[in-house]
Tab-separated table of C-alpha atoms in Angstrom:
chain	number	residue	atom	x	y	z
N	11	MET	CA	17.737	-48.285	21.945
N	12	LYS	CA	20.814	-46.630	20.491
N	13	ALA	CA	19.136	-46.260	17.115
N	14	ALA	CA	16.094	-44.742	18.738
N	15	ALA	CA	18.271	-42.329	20.677
N	16	GLU	CA	20.065	-41.264	17.485
N	17	VAL	CA	16.751	-40.715	15.721
N	18	GLU	CA	15.522	-38.588	18.639
N	19	LYS	CA	18.781	-36.642	18.609
N	20	ASP	CA	18.501	-35.977	14.860
N	21	THR	CA	14.870	-34.990	15.261
N	22	GLY	CA	15.875	-32.555	18.002
N	23	LYS	CA	18.449	-30.965	15.692
N	24	VAL	CA	15.859	-30.615	12.934
N	25	MET	CA	13.360	-29.004	15.305
N	26	LYS	CA	16.030	-26.664	16.692
N	27	ASN	CA	17.007	-25.560	13.186
N	28	ARG	CA	13.336	-25.101	12.309
N	29	ASP	CA	12.729	-22.998	15.438
N	30	GLN	CA	15.743	-20.828	14.663
N	31	LYS	CA	14.430	-20.281	11.129
N	32	LEU	CA	11.006	-19.298	12.464
N	33	ILE	CA	12.539	-16.832	14.903
N	34	SER	CA	14.455	-15.260	12.042
N	35	VAL	CA	11.302	-14.715	10.027
N	36	TYR	CA	9.252	-12.881	12.617
N	37	GLY	CA	11.802	-12.007	15.271
N	38	VAL	CA	9.230	-12.418	18.057
N	39	ALA	CA	7.207	-15.163	16.393
N	40	ASP	CA	5.710	-18.090	18.261
N	41	LEU	CA	8.088	-21.012	17.822
N	42	ASN	CA	5.183	-23.198	16.719
N	43	ASN	CA	4.692	-21.087	13.635
N	44	GLY	CA	6.588	-18.998	11.105
N	45	ALA	CA	5.774	-16.577	8.296
N	46	ILE	CA	2.011	-16.708	7.851
N	47	GLY	CA	-0.008	-15.453	4.914
N	48	LEU	CA	-3.304	-13.570	4.882
N	49	TYR	CA	-6.216	-14.796	2.815
N	50	ASN	CA	-7.648	-12.406	0.267
N	51	THR	CA	-11.173	-11.631	1.442
N	52	GLY	CA	-12.094	-9.760	-1.732
N	53	LEU	CA	-9.723	-7.190	-3.270
N	54	SER	CA	-7.846	-7.059	0.052
N	55	CYS	CA	-4.346	-7.604	-1.386
N	56	CYS	CA	-3.424	-3.970	-0.668
N	57	LEU	CA	-4.410	-4.229	2.990
N	58	ASN	CA	-2.715	-7.624	3.332
N	59	SER	CA	0.559	-6.300	1.933
N	60	LEU	CA	0.619	-3.292	4.265
N	61	LEU	CA	-0.207	-5.450	7.287
N	62	GLN	CA	2.686	-7.792	6.535
N	63	VAL	CA	5.091	-4.837	6.362
N	64	PHE	CA	3.794	-3.575	9.721
N	65	PHE	CA	4.002	-7.012	11.335
N	66	MET	CA	7.511	-7.786	10.071
N	67	ASN	CA	8.765	-4.574	11.700
N	68	ARG	CA	9.547	-5.663	15.256
N	69	HIS	CA	9.877	-2.017	16.354
N	70	PHE	CA	6.197	-1.613	15.476
N	71	THR	CA	5.041	-4.893	17.039
N	72	VAL	CA	6.749	-3.975	20.333
N	73	ILE	CA	4.533	-0.887	20.443
N	74	LEU	CA	1.455	-2.846	19.365
N	75	ARG	CA	1.907	-5.398	22.159
N	76	ARG	CA	1.896	-2.657	24.794
N	77	ILE	CA	-1.382	-0.952	23.893
N	78	THR	CA	-4.173	-0.663	26.435
N	79	VAL	CA	-6.984	-3.093	25.650
N	80	PRO	CA	-10.338	-1.299	25.223
N	81	PHE	CA	-12.760	-2.038	28.051
N	82	SER	CA	-15.997	-2.992	26.293
N	83	SER	CA	-16.483	-5.457	23.445
N	84	ALA	CA	-18.038	-2.690	21.333
N	85	GLU	CA	-14.924	-0.549	21.756
N	86	GLN	CA	-12.711	-3.526	20.962
N	87	ARG	CA	-14.535	-4.154	17.683
N	88	LYS	CA	-13.922	-0.527	16.626
N	89	ASN	CA	-10.305	-0.290	17.781
N	90	VAL	CA	-7.881	-0.756	14.865
N	91	PRO	CA	-4.641	-1.311	16.832
N	92	TYR	CA	-6.375	-3.843	19.070
N	93	GLN	CA	-7.771	-5.743	16.084
N	94	MET	CA	-4.294	-5.682	14.508
N	95	LEU	CA	-2.877	-7.144	17.715
N	96	LEU	CA	-5.472	-9.930	17.716
N	97	LEU	CA	-4.642	-10.709	14.087
N	98	LEU	CA	-0.906	-10.757	14.791
N	99	GLU	CA	-1.402	-13.145	17.708
N	100	GLU	CA	-3.607	-15.397	15.596
N	101	MET	CA	-0.937	-15.507	12.887
N	102	GLN	CA	1.730	-16.453	15.411
N	103	ARG	CA	-0.409	-18.875	17.389
N	104	GLY	CA	-2.095	-20.885	14.653
N	105	LYS	CA	-0.850	-23.865	12.670
N	106	ARG	CA	-2.283	-22.811	9.332
N	107	GLU	CA	-0.429	-21.411	6.357
N	108	ALA	CA	-2.685	-18.349	6.302
N	109	VAL	CA	-5.444	-16.690	8.330
N	110	TYR	CA	-8.444	-14.531	7.469
N	111	PRO	CA	-8.227	-10.824	8.489
N	112	LEU	CA	-12.022	-10.614	8.687
N	113	GLU	CA	-12.431	-8.900	12.063
N	114	LEU	CA	-9.869	-6.238	11.197
N	115	SER	CA	-11.566	-5.664	7.834
N	116	ARG	CA	-14.922	-5.224	9.584
N	117	CYS	CA	-13.282	-2.858	12.063
N	118	LEU	CA	-11.863	-0.726	9.248
N	119	SER	CA	-15.249	-0.628	7.521
N	120	LEU	CA	-16.688	0.970	10.677
N	121	HIS	CA	-14.260	3.842	10.062
N	122	GLY	CA	-15.236	4.383	6.433
N	123	VAL	CA	-12.663	2.109	4.775
N	124	GLU	CA	-14.568	0.476	1.949
N	125	LEU	CA	-14.360	-3.264	1.443
N	126	PHE	CA	-14.289	-5.047	-1.930
N	127	VAL	CA	-12.740	-2.062	-3.697
N	128	GLN	CA	-9.253	-1.486	-5.070
N	129	HIS	CA	-7.242	0.732	-2.762
N	130	ASP	CA	-4.136	2.782	-3.421
N	131	ALA	CA	-1.379	1.526	-1.099
N	132	ALA	CA	-0.055	5.007	-0.241
N	133	GLN	CA	-3.535	6.310	0.600
N	134	LEU	CA	-4.499	3.224	2.606
N	135	LEU	CA	-1.217	3.408	4.534
N	136	LEU	CA	-2.044	6.975	5.580
N	137	ILE	CA	-5.553	5.927	6.645
N	138	LEU	CA	-4.199	3.024	8.702
N	139	TRP	CA	-1.541	5.211	10.278
N	140	ASN	CA	-4.038	7.885	11.347
N	141	LEU	CA	-6.419	5.293	12.797
N	142	ILE	CA	-3.654	3.500	14.687
N	143	LYS	CA	-2.204	6.711	16.088
N	144	SER	CA	-5.562	8.216	17.079
N	145	GLN	CA	-6.785	5.057	18.831
N	146	ILE	CA	-3.735	4.358	20.989
N	147	THR	CA	-4.521	5.895	24.377
N	148	ASN	CA	-1.035	5.643	25.900
N	149	MET	CA	0.682	8.910	24.979
N	150	ASP	CA	4.144	7.427	25.473
N	151	LEU	CA	3.345	4.789	22.835
N	152	VAL	CA	1.964	7.482	20.535
N	153	GLU	CA	5.253	9.379	20.826
N	154	ARG	CA	7.216	6.215	20.065
N	155	LEU	CA	5.027	5.463	17.073
N	156	THR	CA	5.440	9.014	15.806
N	157	ALA	CA	9.211	8.835	16.178
N	158	LEU	CA	9.262	5.490	14.398
N	159	TYR	CA	7.644	6.701	11.153
N	160	THR	CA	7.473	10.520	10.963
N	161	ILE	CA	9.572	12.540	8.489
N	162	TRP	CA	10.141	16.216	9.318
N	163	VAL	CA	10.802	18.815	6.617
N	164	GLN	CA	10.949	22.593	6.354
N	165	GLU	CA	9.080	24.293	3.514
N	166	TYR	CA	10.544	27.663	2.560
N	167	LEU	CA	9.998	30.627	0.249
N	168	VAL	CA	12.859	33.080	-0.464
N	169	CYS	CA	12.453	36.430	-2.200
N	170	GLN	CA	14.968	36.737	-5.032
N	171	ARG	CA	15.172	40.515	-4.646
N	172	CYS	CA	15.745	41.026	-0.919
N	173	SER	CA	16.462	37.426	0.238
N	174	PHE	CA	13.670	37.613	2.833
N	175	GLU	CA	12.663	34.063	3.799
N	176	THR	CA	9.470	32.627	5.227
N	177	ASN	CA	9.370	28.989	6.307
N	178	ARG	CA	7.332	26.467	8.237
N	179	ASP	CA	7.925	22.961	9.556
N	180	SER	CA	5.711	20.099	8.446
N	181	HIS	CA	5.698	16.334	8.775
N	182	MET	CA	4.642	13.284	6.792
N	183	ILE	CA	4.901	9.505	7.000
N	184	THR	CA	5.760	8.966	3.329
N	185	LEU	CA	8.054	10.966	1.095
N	186	PRO	CA	6.222	11.359	-2.265
N	187	LEU	CA	8.906	11.054	-4.936
N	188	PRO	CA	8.443	12.123	-8.575
N	189	MET	CA	9.083	9.940	-11.592
N	190	PHE	CA	9.705	12.971	-13.854
N	191	ASP	CA	11.981	15.976	-13.406
N	192	SER	CA	10.926	19.624	-13.834
N	193	ARG	CA	11.380	19.342	-17.612
N	194	SER	CA	9.174	16.229	-17.777
N	195	TYR	CA	12.112	13.878	-18.405
N	196	LEU	CA	11.937	10.444	-16.797
N	197	LEU	CA	14.231	10.094	-13.798
N	198	ARG	CA	16.739	7.239	-13.934
N	199	THR	CA	17.337	6.217	-10.307
N	200	LEU	CA	15.852	6.574	-6.830
N	201	GLU	CA	18.700	8.908	-5.906
N	202	ASP	CA	17.752	11.151	-8.861
N	203	SER	CA	14.159	11.198	-7.644
N	204	LEU	CA	15.221	12.201	-4.126
N	205	GLN	CA	17.392	15.009	-5.476
N	206	CYS	CA	14.519	16.201	-7.661
N	207	PHE	CA	12.110	16.292	-4.703
N	208	PHE	CA	14.424	18.581	-2.726
N	209	GLN	CA	15.405	20.713	-5.727
N	210	PRO	CA	14.046	24.279	-5.271
N	211	GLU	CA	11.746	25.795	-7.895
N	212	GLN	CA	11.921	29.293	-9.395
N	213	LEU	CA	8.588	31.137	-9.217
N	214	THR	CA	8.389	33.908	-11.828
N	215	GLY	CA	5.776	35.669	-13.952
N	216	ASN	CA	2.263	34.724	-12.915
N	217	ASP	CA	3.689	32.425	-10.221
N	218	MET	CA	5.427	35.230	-8.288
N	219	CYS	CA	4.577	35.522	-4.571
N	220	PHE	CA	3.995	38.499	-2.316
N	221	CYS	CA	7.076	39.487	-0.309
N	222	GLU	CA	6.298	40.988	3.110
N	223	GLN	CA	9.502	43.015	3.042
N	224	CYS	CA	9.264	44.310	-0.545
N	225	LYS	CA	5.497	44.826	-0.171
N	226	GLN	CA	4.861	43.477	-3.675
N	227	LYS	CA	4.950	40.312	-5.737
N	228	THR	CA	8.509	39.265	-6.548
N	229	PRO	CA	10.348	36.317	-8.115
N	230	CYS	CA	10.821	33.668	-5.415
N	231	LEU	CA	12.627	30.436	-4.755
N	232	GLN	CA	10.363	27.744	-3.314
N	233	GLY	CA	11.626	24.491	-1.877
N	234	THR	CA	11.801	21.910	0.885
N	235	ARG	CA	14.638	21.154	3.288
N	236	LEU	CA	15.018	17.859	5.117
N	237	LYS	CA	15.041	18.204	8.917
N	238	HIS	CA	14.675	14.748	10.453
N	239	LEU	CA	14.462	11.153	9.251
N	240	PRO	CA	12.756	8.401	11.287
N	241	LEU	CA	13.920	4.892	12.079
N	242	THR	CA	11.498	3.498	9.485
N	243	LEU	CA	11.486	5.600	6.307
N	244	THR	CA	8.754	5.088	3.690
N	245	LEU	CA	9.265	6.388	0.148
N	246	HIS	CA	6.267	6.670	-2.177
N	247	LEU	CA	7.071	6.380	-5.880
N	248	LYS	CA	4.384	8.408	-7.662
N	249	ARG	CA	3.717	5.932	-10.461
N	250	PHE	CA	0.055	6.883	-10.914
N	251	TYR	CA	-0.946	10.157	-12.541
N	252	CYS	CA	-3.927	11.757	-14.292
N	253	LYS	CA	-3.864	13.491	-17.641
N	254	LYS	CA	-6.490	16.043	-18.574
N	255	SER	CA	-9.740	14.421	-19.660
N	256	THR	CA	-8.250	10.933	-19.299
N	257	ARG	CA	-8.250	8.191	-16.725
N	258	THR	CA	-5.464	7.522	-14.243
N	259	GLN	CA	-2.403	6.016	-15.873
N	260	LYS	CA	0.555	4.078	-14.507
N	261	ILE	CA	4.243	4.838	-15.099
N	262	SER	CA	5.908	1.445	-15.525
N	263	HIS	CA	9.408	2.481	-16.554
N	264	SER	CA	12.429	1.228	-14.618
N	265	LEU	CA	13.557	3.124	-11.523
N	266	PRO	CA	16.356	1.178	-9.800
N	267	PHE	CA	16.707	1.524	-6.031
N	268	PRO	CA	19.688	0.508	-3.881
N	269	GLN	CA	19.875	-1.916	-0.977
N	270	SER	CA	21.623	0.791	1.047
N	271	LEU	CA	20.880	4.513	1.052
N	272	ASN	CA	22.971	7.328	2.518
N	273	PHE	CA	21.263	10.714	2.425
N	274	ASN	CA	24.571	12.452	3.104
N	275	ASP	CA	25.712	11.320	-0.351
N	276	ILE	CA	22.478	12.408	-2.049
N	277	LEU	CA	21.462	15.793	-0.659
N	278	THR	CA	23.476	19.002	-0.554
N	279	GLN	CA	23.995	21.090	2.574
N	280	GLU	CA	21.442	23.619	1.286
N	281	GLN	CA	18.805	20.869	1.028
N	282	CYS	CA	19.091	19.993	4.713
N	283	HIS	CA	18.164	21.852	7.870
N	284	THR	CA	19.619	19.782	10.697
N	285	ASP	CA	22.704	19.421	12.851
N	286	ALA	CA	25.699	17.213	12.086
N	287	LYS	CA	24.802	14.776	14.873
N	288	ASP	CA	21.486	13.907	13.235
N	289	LYS	CA	23.043	13.551	9.766
N	290	VAL	CA	25.416	10.857	11.012
N	291	ASP	CA	22.297	8.736	11.440
N	292	TRP	CA	21.100	9.072	7.830
N	293	GLN	CA	22.241	5.662	6.553
N	294	TYR	CA	19.565	3.125	5.654
N	295	ASP	CA	19.085	-0.462	4.476
N	296	LEU	CA	16.092	-1.556	2.415
N	297	PHE	CA	13.544	-3.334	4.590
N	298	ALA	CA	10.425	-3.779	2.466
N	299	VAL	CA	8.922	-3.213	-0.978
N	300	VAL	CA	5.194	-2.972	-1.642
N	301	ALA	CA	4.863	-3.816	-5.319
N	302	HIS	CA	1.963	-3.303	-7.736
N	303	LEU	CA	1.175	-5.638	-10.615
N	304	GLY	CA	-1.187	-4.550	-13.377
N	305	SER	CA	-2.629	-1.298	-14.687
N	306	ALA	CA	-3.781	1.813	-12.832
N	307	ASN	CA	-7.398	0.667	-12.842
N	308	PHE	CA	-6.969	-3.036	-12.219
N	309	GLY	CA	-4.085	-4.651	-10.404
N	310	HIS	CA	-2.677	-6.607	-7.496
N	311	TYR	CA	-0.348	-5.836	-4.571
N	312	CYS	CA	2.214	-7.999	-2.800
N	313	ALA	CA	4.932	-7.253	-0.249
N	314	TYR	CA	8.601	-8.181	-0.134
N	315	THR	CA	10.105	-7.866	3.337
N	316	ARG	CA	13.511	-8.590	4.817
N	317	SER	CA	13.832	-10.318	8.157
N	318	LEU	CA	15.582	-8.047	10.629
N	319	THR	CA	17.458	-10.999	12.131
N	320	ASP	CA	18.559	-13.324	9.341
N	321	HIS	CA	18.339	-10.634	6.590
N	322	GLN	CA	16.573	-13.060	4.217
N	323	TRP	CA	13.900	-11.725	1.867
N	324	TYR	CA	10.336	-13.098	1.861
N	325	CYS	CA	7.475	-12.498	-0.534
N	326	PHE	CA	4.000	-12.132	1.006
N	327	ASN	CA	1.442	-12.611	-1.741
N	328	ASP	CA	-1.836	-12.866	0.172
N	329	SER	CA	-1.974	-16.442	1.515
N	330	SER	CA	1.257	-17.460	-0.219
N	331	VAL	CA	4.620	-16.848	1.503
N	332	CYS	CA	8.008	-17.841	0.127
N	333	GLN	CA	11.664	-16.930	0.466
N	334	VAL	CA	13.089	-14.892	-2.422
N	335	SER	CA	16.416	-13.437	-3.532
N	336	TRP	CA	17.639	-9.916	-4.246
N	337	ASP	CA	17.298	-10.694	-7.958
N	338	ASP	CA	13.582	-11.186	-7.360
N	339	ILE	CA	13.408	-7.789	-5.665
N	340	LYS	CA	15.172	-6.145	-8.607
N	341	CYS	CA	12.371	-7.395	-10.862
N	342	THR	CA	10.188	-4.718	-9.232
N	343	TYR	CA	12.339	-1.891	-10.646
N	344	GLY	CA	9.816	-1.664	-13.489
N	345	ASN	CA	9.882	-2.052	-17.254
N	346	ALA	CA	8.347	0.385	-19.731
N	347	ASP	CA	7.728	-2.477	-22.171
N	348	LEU	CA	5.688	-4.427	-19.602
N	349	ARG	CA	2.747	-2.195	-18.787
N	350	TRP	CA	1.175	-4.948	-16.665
N	351	GLY	CA	4.492	-5.815	-15.034
N	352	GLU	CA	5.335	-5.684	-11.347
N	353	THR	CA	6.673	-2.350	-10.128
N	354	ALA	CA	7.796	-1.090	-6.728
N	355	TYR	CA	5.331	1.454	-5.340
N	356	LEU	CA	6.330	1.874	-1.685
N	357	LEU	CA	9.931	1.467	-0.517
N	358	VAL	CA	10.553	1.064	3.208
N	359	TYR	CA	14.076	1.657	4.519
N	360	MET	CA	15.378	1.007	8.045
N	361	LYS	CA	18.188	2.917	9.747
N	362	LYS	CA	21.428	0.950	9.869
N	363	ASN	CA	22.833	1.975	13.236
N	364	PRO	CA	20.545	4.462	14.942
N	365	GLN	CA	22.231	6.456	17.685
N	366	GLN	CA	19.084	6.199	19.774
N	367	PRO	CA	17.465	2.858	18.902
N	368	HIS	CA	13.720	2.712	19.247
N	369	PRO	CA	12.612	0.723	22.336
């Protein structure tokens, strides 16, 4: 009896450790399951990778779990956030290593998202975001979702003769970062790319703009100022480009990115348009990497995400899920000599200590 009791005690410890590990992977995961993969249903690696990044973000899943369920079955089949919720619950409820995202794929096809084609991760992310936001009926949840992902900037144009400025505010969910500077030199680091994005451009000659105050075309300074950064910040490395009369090509050269990012150390005061209180909140930790393997015309996506509780990294490669190290993440920096190598395409950062944490 004593031996049996000891075995039961040891088994209980093993199960407790296992449950704690599963909690750390998903944060709000069902204790009967852990990190679950998604089967590739035919060139769906891009969708699978983006879904895993969404689902590993507990700030997003809290919003997703509070949506209003559509009334009719027809509306449910066409509702993207509802189908995402069903998929998330299936992943957390089942006992399989992976599940099929078939119903969500069918739902997306009803909204013009083609199946069995290669998608660009940045473009598909924007499509998903717009569908999710437009189909959530609770306006409070829409505001929370917007605050979670939206970047606010100010675009400006300054006359170099009279200093008259025109500007407008705009927003985006990804910050599109260049791989080359204004002289077509390759940028060396992510910080260099951020500085280049916010570097103003001189408009002269044929590029001069009409100044309302001077009443004529004048040399101008055109640029973008950063106004507000969200809790979840997505950076888009523009690795794909088109040359005249040629097909799309991929830039595979190395662009290192840090585990921690402080915009106060990167941007100048002139490149920002915000108050000091907001800038205190501009410190980030890397949360996820959507990486692309292959060429511009034929490739594969996978996602690396960091658990928000145990801070361990996991690789989601369709139906395969495994724990990885920071050295594995650094392999996605890129390599100009490996044109088919794995390169980071989307970088997702999370605020370290937000002053107003998202509910």
